[in-house]
CSV table of C-alpha atoms in Angstrom, one decimal:
chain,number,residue,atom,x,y,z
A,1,UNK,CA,20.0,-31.2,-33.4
A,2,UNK,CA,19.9,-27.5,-32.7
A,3,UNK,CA,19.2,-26.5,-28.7
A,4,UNK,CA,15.5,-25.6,-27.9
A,5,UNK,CA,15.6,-21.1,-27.5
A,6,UNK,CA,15.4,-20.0,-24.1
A,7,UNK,CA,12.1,-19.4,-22.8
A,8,UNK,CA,10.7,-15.8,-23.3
A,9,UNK,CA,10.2,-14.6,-19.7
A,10,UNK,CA,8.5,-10.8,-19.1
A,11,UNK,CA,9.0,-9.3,-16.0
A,12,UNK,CA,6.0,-7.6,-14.2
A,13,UNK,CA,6.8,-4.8,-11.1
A,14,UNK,CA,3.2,-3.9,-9.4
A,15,UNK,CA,2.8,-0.8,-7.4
A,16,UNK,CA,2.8,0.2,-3.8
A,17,UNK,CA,4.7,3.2,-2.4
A,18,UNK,CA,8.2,2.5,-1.2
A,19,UNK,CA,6.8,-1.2,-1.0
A,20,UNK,CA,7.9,-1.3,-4.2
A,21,UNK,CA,12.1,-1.5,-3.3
A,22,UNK,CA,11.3,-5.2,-2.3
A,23,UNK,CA,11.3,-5.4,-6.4
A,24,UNK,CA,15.2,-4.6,-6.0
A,25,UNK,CA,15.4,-8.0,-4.0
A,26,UNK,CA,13.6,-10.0,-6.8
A,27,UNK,CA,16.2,-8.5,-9.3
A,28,UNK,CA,19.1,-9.3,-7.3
A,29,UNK,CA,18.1,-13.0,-7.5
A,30,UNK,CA,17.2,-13.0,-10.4
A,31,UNK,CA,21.0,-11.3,-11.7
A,32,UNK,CA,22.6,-14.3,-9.5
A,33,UNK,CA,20.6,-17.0,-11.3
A,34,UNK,CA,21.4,-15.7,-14.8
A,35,UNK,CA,17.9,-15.3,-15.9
A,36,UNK,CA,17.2,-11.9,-17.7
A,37,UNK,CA,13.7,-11.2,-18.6
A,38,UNK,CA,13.2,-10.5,-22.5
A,39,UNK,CA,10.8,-7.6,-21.8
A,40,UNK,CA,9.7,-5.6,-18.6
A,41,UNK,CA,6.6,-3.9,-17.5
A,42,UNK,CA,5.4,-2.0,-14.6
A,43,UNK,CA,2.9,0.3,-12.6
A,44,UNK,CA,3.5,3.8,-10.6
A,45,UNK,CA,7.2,2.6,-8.5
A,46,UNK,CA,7.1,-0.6,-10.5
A,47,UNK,CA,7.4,1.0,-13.7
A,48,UNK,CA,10.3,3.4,-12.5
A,49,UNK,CA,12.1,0.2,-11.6
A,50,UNK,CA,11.2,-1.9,-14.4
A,51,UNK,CA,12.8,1.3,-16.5
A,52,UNK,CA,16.1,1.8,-14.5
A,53,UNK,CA,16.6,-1.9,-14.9
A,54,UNK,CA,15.3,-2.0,-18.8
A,55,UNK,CA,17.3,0.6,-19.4
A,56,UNK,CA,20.7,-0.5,-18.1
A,57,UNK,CA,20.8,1.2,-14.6
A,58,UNK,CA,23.2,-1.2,-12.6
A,59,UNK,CA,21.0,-2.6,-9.7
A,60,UNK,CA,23.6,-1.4,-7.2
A,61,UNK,CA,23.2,2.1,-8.1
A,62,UNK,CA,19.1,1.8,-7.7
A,63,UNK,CA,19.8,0.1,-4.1
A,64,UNK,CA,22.4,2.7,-3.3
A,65,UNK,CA,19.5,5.7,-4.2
A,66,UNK,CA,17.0,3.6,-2.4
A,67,UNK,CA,18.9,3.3,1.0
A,68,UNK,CA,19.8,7.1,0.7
A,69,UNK,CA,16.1,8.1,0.1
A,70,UNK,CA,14.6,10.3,2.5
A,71,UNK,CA,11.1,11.7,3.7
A,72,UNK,CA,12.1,15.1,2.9
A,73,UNK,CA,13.9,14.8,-0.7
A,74,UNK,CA,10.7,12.7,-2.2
A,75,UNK,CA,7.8,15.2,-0.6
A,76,UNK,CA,7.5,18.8,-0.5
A,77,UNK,CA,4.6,20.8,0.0
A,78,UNK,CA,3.7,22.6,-3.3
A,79,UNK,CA,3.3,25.8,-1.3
A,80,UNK,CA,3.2,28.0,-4.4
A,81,UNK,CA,0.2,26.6,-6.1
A,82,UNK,CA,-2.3,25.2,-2.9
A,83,UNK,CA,-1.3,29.6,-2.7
A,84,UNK,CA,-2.2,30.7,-6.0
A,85,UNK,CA,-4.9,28.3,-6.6
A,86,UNK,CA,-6.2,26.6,-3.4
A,87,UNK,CA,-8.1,23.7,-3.6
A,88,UNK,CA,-7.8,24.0,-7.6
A,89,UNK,CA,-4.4,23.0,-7.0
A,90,UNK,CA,-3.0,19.9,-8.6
A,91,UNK,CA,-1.5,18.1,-5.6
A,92,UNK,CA,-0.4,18.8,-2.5
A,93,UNK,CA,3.6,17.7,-3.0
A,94,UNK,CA,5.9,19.3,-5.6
A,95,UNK,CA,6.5,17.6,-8.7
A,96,UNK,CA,10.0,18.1,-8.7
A,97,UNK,CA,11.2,16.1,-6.0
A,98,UNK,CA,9.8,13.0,-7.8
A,99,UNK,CA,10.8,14.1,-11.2
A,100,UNK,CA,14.5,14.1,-9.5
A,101,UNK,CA,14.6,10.9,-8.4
A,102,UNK,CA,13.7,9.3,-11.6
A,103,UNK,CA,16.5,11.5,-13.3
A,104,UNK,CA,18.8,9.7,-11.1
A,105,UNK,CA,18.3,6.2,-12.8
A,106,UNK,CA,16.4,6.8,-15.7
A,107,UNK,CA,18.4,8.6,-18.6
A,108,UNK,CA,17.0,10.9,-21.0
A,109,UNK,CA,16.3,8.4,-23.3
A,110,UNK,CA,12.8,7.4,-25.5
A,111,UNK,CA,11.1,4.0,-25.4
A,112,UNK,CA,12.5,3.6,-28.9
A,113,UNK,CA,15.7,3.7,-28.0
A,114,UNK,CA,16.3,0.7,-25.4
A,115,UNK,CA,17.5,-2.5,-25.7
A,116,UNK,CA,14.8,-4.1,-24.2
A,117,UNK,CA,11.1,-4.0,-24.7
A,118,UNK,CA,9.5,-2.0,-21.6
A,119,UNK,CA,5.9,-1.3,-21.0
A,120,UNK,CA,4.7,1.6,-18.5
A,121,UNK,CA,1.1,1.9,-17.3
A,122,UNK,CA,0.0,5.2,-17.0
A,123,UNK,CA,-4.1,6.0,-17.2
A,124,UNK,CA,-5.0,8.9,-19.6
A,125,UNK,CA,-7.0,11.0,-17.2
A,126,UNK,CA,-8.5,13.3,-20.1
A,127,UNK,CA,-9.6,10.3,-22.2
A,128,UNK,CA,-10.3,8.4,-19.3
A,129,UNK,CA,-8.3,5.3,-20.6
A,130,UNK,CA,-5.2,3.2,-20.1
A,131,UNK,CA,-1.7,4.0,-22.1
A,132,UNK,CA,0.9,1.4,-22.2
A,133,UNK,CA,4.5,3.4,-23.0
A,134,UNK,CA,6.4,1.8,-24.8
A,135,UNK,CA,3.7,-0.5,-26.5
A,136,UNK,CA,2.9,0.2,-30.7
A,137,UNK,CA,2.2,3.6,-31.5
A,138,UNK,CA,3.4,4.6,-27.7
A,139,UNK,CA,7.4,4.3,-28.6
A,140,UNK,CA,8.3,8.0,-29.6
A,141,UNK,CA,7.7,8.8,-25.8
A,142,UNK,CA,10.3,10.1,-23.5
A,143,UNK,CA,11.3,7.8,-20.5
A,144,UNK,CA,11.2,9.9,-17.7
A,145,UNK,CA,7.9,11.5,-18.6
A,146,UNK,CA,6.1,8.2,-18.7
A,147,UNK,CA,8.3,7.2,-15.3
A,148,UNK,CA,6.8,10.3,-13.7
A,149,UNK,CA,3.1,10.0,-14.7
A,150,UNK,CA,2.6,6.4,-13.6
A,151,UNK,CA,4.1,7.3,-10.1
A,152,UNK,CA,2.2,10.9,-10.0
A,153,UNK,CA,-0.9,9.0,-7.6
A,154,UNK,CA,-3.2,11.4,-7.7
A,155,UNK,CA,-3.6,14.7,-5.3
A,156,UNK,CA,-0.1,13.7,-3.9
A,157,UNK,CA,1.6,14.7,-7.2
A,158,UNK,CA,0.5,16.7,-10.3
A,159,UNK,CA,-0.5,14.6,-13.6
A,160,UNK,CA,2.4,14.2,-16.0
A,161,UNK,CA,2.3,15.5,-19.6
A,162,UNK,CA,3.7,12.6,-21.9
A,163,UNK,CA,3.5,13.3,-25.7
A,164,UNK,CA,0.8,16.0,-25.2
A,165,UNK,CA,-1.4,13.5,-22.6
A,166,UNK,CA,-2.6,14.0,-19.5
A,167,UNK,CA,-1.7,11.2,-17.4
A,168,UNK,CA,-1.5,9.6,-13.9
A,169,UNK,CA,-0.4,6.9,-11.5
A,170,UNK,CA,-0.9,3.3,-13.8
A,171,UNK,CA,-2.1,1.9,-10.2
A,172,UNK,CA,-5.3,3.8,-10.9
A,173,UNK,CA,-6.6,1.3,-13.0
A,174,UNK,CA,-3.9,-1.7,-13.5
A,175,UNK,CA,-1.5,-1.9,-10.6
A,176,UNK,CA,0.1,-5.1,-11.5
A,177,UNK,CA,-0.2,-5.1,-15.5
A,178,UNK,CA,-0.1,-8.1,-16.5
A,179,UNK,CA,-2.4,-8.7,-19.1
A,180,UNK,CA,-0.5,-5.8,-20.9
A,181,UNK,CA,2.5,-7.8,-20.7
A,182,UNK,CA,1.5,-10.7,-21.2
A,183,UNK,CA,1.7,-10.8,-25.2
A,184,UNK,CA,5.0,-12.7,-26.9
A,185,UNK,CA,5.9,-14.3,-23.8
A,186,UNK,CA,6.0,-17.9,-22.6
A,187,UNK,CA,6.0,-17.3,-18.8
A,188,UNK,CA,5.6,-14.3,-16.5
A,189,UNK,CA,7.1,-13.6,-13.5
A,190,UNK,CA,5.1,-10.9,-11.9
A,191,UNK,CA,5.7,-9.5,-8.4
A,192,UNK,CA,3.1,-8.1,-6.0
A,193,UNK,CA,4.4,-5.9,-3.4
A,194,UNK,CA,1.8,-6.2,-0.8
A,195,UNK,CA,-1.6,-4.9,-2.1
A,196,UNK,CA,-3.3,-9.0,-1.7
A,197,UNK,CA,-3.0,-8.7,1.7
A,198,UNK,CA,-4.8,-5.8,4.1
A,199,UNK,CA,-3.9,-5.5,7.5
A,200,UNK,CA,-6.4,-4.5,10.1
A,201,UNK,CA,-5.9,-0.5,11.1
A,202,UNK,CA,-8.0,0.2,14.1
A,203,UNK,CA,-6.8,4.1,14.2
A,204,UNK,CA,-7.8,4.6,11.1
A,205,UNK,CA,-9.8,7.9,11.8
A,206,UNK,CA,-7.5,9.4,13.6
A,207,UNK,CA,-4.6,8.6,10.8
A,208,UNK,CA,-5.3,11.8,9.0
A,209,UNK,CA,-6.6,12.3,5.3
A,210,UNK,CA,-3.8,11.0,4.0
A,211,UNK,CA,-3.4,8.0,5.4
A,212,UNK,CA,-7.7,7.3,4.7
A,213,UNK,CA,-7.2,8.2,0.7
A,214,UNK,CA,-4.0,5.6,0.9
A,215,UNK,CA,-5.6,2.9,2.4
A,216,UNK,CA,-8.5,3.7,0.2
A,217,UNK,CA,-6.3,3.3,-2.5
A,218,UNK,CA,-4.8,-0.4,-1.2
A,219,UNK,CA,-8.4,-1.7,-1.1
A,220,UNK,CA,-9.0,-1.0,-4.6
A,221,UNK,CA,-5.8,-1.4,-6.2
A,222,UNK,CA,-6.5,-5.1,-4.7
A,223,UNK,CA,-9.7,-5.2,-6.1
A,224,UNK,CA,-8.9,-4.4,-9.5
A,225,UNK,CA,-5.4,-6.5,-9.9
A,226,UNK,CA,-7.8,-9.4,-8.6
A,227,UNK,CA,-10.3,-9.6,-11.6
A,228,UNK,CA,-6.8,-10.7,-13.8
A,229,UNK,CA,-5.6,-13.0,-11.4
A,230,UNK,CA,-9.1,-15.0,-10.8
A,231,UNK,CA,-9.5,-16.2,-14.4
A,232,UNK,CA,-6.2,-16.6,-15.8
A,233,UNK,CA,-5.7,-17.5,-19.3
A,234,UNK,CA,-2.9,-16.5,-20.2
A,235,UNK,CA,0.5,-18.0,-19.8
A,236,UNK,CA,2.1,-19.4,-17.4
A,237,UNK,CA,2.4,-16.7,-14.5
A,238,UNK,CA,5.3,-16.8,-11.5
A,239,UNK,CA,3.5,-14.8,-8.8
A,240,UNK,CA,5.9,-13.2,-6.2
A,241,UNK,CA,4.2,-11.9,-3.4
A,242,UNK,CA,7.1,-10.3,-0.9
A,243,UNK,CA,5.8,-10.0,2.7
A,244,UNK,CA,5.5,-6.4,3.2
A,245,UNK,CA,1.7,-5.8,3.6
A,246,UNK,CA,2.1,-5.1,7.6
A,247,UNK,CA,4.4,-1.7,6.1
A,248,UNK,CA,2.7,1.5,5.3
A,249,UNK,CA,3.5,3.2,1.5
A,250,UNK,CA,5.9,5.3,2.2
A,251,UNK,CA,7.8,3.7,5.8
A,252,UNK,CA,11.6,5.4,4.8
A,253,UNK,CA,13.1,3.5,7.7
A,254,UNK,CA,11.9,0.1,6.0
A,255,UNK,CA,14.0,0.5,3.0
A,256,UNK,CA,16.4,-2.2,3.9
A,257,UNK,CA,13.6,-4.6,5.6
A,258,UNK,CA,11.9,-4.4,1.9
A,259,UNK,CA,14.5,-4.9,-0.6
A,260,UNK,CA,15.5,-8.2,1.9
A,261,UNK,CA,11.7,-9.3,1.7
A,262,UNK,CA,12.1,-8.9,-1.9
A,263,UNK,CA,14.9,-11.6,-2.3
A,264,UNK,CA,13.3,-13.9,0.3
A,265,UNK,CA,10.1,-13.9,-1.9
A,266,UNK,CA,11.9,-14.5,-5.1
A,267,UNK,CA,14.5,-17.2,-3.3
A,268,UNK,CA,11.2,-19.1,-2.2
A,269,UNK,CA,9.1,-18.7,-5.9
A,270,UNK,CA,12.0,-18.9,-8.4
A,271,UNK,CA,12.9,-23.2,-7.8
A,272,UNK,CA,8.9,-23.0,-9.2
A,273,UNK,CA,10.0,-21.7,-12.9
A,274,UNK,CA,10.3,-25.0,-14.4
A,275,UNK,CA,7.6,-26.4,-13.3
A,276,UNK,CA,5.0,-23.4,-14.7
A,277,UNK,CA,6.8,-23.6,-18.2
A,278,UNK,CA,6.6,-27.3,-18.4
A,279,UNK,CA,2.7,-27.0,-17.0
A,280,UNK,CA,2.3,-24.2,-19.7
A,281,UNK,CA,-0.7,-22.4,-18.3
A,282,UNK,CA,-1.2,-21.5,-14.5
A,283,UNK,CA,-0.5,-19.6,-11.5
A,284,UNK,CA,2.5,-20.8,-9.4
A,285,UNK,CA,4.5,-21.9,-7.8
A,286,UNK,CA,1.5,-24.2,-6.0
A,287,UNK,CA,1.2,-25.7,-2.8
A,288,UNK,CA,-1.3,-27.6,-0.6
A,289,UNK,CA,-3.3,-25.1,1.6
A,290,UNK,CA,-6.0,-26.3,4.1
A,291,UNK,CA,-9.3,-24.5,4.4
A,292,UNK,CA,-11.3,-24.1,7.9
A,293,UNK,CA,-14.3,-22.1,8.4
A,294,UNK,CA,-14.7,-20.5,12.2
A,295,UNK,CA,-18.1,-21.2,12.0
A,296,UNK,CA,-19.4,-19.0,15.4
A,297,UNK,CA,-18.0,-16.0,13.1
A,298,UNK,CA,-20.1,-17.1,10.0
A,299,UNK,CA,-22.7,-15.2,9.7
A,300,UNK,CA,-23.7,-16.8,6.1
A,301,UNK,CA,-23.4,-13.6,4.5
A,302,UNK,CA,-22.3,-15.6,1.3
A,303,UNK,CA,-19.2,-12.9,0.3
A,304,UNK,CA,-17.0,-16.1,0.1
A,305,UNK,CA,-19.2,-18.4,-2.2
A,306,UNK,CA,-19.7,-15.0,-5.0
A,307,UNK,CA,-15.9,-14.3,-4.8
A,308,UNK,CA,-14.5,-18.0,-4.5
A,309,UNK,CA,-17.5,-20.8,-6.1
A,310,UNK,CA,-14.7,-22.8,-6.9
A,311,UNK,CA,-13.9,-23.1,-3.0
A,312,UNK,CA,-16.6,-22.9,-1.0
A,313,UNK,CA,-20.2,-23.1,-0.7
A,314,UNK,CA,-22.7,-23.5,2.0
A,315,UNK,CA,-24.1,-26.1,4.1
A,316,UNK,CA,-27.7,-26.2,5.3
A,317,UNK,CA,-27.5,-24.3,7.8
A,318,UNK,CA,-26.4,-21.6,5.9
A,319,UNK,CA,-23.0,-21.2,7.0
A,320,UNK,CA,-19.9,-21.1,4.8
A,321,UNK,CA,-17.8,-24.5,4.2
A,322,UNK,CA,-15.1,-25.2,2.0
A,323,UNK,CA,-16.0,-27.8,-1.2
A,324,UNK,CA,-12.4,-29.7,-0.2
A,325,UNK,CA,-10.2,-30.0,3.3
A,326,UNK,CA,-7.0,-29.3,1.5
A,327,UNK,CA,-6.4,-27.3,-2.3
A,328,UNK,CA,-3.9,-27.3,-4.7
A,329,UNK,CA,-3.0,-23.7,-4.4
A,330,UNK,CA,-1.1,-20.7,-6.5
A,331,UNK,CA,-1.0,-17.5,-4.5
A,332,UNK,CA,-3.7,-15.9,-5.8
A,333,UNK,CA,-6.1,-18.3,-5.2
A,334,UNK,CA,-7.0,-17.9,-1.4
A,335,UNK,CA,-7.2,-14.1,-2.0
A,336,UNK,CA,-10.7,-14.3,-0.8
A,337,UNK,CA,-9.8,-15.2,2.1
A,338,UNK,CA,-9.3,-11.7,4.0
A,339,UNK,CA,-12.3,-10.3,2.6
A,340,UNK,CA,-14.3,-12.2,4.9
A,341,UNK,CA,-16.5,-9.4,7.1
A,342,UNK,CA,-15.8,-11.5,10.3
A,343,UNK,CA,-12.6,-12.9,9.6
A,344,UNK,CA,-14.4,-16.4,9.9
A,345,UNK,CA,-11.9,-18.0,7.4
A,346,UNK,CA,-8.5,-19.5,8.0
A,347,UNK,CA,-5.9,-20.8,5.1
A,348,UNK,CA,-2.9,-22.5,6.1
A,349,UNK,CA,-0.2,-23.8,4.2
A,350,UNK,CA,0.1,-27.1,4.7
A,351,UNK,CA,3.8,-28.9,5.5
C-alpha cells in the first residue's frame, strides 16, 4: 500500500509595518520542523517575506537585513516632488529606499519563474480592485514590482507600476489574504502580526499625523481581515497570532523582540497542525476561554450581541451576558471582545 501524500499546506504572512519580522520567527520553526509550505501568500511586508522565502532567499540572510535595518535607510523625505508638486505629491517618503530593500532579498525574477507558487496582494487603485500576483493571468509579472506595490501604504510611498497597473499596499483591502490562498490546499497556516489586538493610545492627538493615519489604518485593517475570519468555510486554518500589538509599525529598536515573538507564537500553535487536518474544517489551534461581563461598564449598547450572536446576548435588564461560562475557542473567535466601548468584557484562557 502506497503512503498517503503529504498534506498541501499554504502559508499566509499578514501585514503590519516592521511587525511583520515576527513572520521570520514563524519560518524559523517551521525550517526546524521540516514542514515547507506548497504555496505562499502575503500582504504589504508579508508579501515581501512570503517572496524572499518563495523565492529561495536563505532565512538567515532576511534576519541578517532585518537586524541591520535602520530608520533612516527605509524613510526619506521625497523632498523633490512635495517641491515640485506640493500636496499633488505622491507620498511623503522616497520610493527608493523601499525599492532597495526588496532588491536585497528578492531577485530580479517573474512570478513565472519560481519554484513555488506565490501570491502577492496588491489593490489596483485605478480600477479600484484587488490583484493577486502571481495568481492565473497575473504570472508574467516581475517580483520586485509586485513586492513594492503591496508595501507602497499609501501617502508614505508612491503607488507601484506592475505590468502597466497602478497599484498599492494589499493591506488596503485584504491584509491577511486568506481567502486568496486558500484554493488547492488542505490546511492554512496564516499568521497575524498584531492587527486583532488594539492597544489603548491616550496621546493620540498629540502623536502627529502620522501616527493618527497609522492607527487609522490598524483599526480597519482589523476590520476588514475580520469579515474572513468570522464565517470560515474554508479549510482548515492554523492562526498565528504573535504578541506584538503593544509595538508601533515601524519600532526599529524592536527588530529582535519581534522575530522572537514570531517563534514563540509558532512554537505554541504548530503541536495544533494535526489536529486541524484531522478536524478538516476550523480555526485552530482551540482552547477553553471563559467569558465575564463587568456589568457596571455595560451600558447595553448591544455592539457585542451584532458582532458575536453566537456568544452573547442580553439579559432582561438589558445588559450584555455571555450564552455559555466557558467556549471552545480558535483565536479569532473572541475578537469581539476589544471592541467593547467600555471595555466591560473579559476573556481568559482557561488552564
Amino acid at each position: 500500500m502506497s503512503a498517503a501524500p503529504p498534506p498541501r499546506i499554504g502559508l499566509v504572512l499578514g501585514g503590519g509595518g516592521l511587525k511583520g519580522f515576527a513572520h521570520l520567527g514563524v519560518l524559523a520553526v517551521l525550517e526546524r520542523l521540516g514542514l515547507r509550505p506548497t504555496m505562499v501568500a502575503g500582504s504589504s511586508i508579508g508579501a515581501l517575506v512570503a517572496t524572499a522565502y518563495a523565492a529561495g532567499t536563505p532565512l538567515a540572510l532576511m534576519e541578517q537585513r532585518a537586524l541591520a535595518l535602520t530608520r533612516k535607510q527605509l524613510f526619506r523625505v521625497n523632498t523633490a516632488a512635495i517641491a515640485r508638486a506640493g500636496l499633488r505629491a505622491p507620498s511623503f517618503y522616497a520610493p527608493e529606499p523601499l525599492a532597495a530593500l526588496i532588491a536585497g532579498v528578492v531577485p530580479p525574477a517573474r512570478f513565472d519563474e519560481l519554484r513555488m507558487p506565490l501570491l502577492v496582494n496588491t489593490v489596483d487603485l485605478e480600477r479600484g480592485v484587488q490583484v493577486a500576483w502571481g495568481s492565473p493571468g497575473f504570472t508574467d509579472a516581475p517580483l520586485r514590482e509586485a513586492v513594492y506595490a503591496s508595501c507602497a501604504l499609501p501617502g508614505f510611498f508612491p503607488p507601484g507600476k506592475v505590468n502597466g497597473r497602478t497599484c498599492v499596499d494589499g493591506g488596503t483591502c485584504d491584509n491577511l489574504p486568506v481567502t486568496f490562498a486558500a484554493q488547492g490546499v488542505d490546511l492554512l497556516v496564516a499568521v497575524d502580526v498584531g492587527n486583532s489586538e488594539i492597544q489603548l493610545a491616550s496621546d493620540i492627538l498629540t502623536a502627529g499625523l502620522g501616527s493618527i493615519f497609522m492607527r487609522s489604518a490598524t483599526l480597519m485593517m482589523r476590520t476588514l481581515q475580520g469579515w474572513p475570519l468570522r464565517e470560515w468555510d474554508g479549510p482548515p486554518m492554523l492562526l498565528i497570532r504573535p504578541r506584538v500589538s503593544q509595538y508601533g509599525w515601524f519600532n526599529f529598536d524592536k527588530i529582535p523582540t519581534l522575530i522572537a515573538a514570531g517563534e514563540q507564537a509558532a512554537q505554541e500553535a504548530l503541536p495544533d497542525l494535526q489536529h486541524a487536518l484531522h478536524a478538516g474544517r476550523g480555526i485552530w489551534p482551540r482552547r477553553p476561554v471563559q467569558v465575564e461581563v463587568v456589568r457596571e461598564r455595560c451600558t447595553g449598547c448591544g455592539m457585542c450581541v451584532a458582532l458575536a450572536p453566537h456568544a452573547m446576548e442580553r439579559d432582561e435588564g438589558g445588559k450584555a451576558i455571555p450564552k455559555r461560562a466557558v467556549f471552545d475557542w480558535s483565536p479569532a473567535d473572541a475578537d469581539f471582545v476589544s471592541q467593547c466601548p467600555t471595555g466591560a468584557i473579559v476573556a481568559r484562557r482557561v488552564a
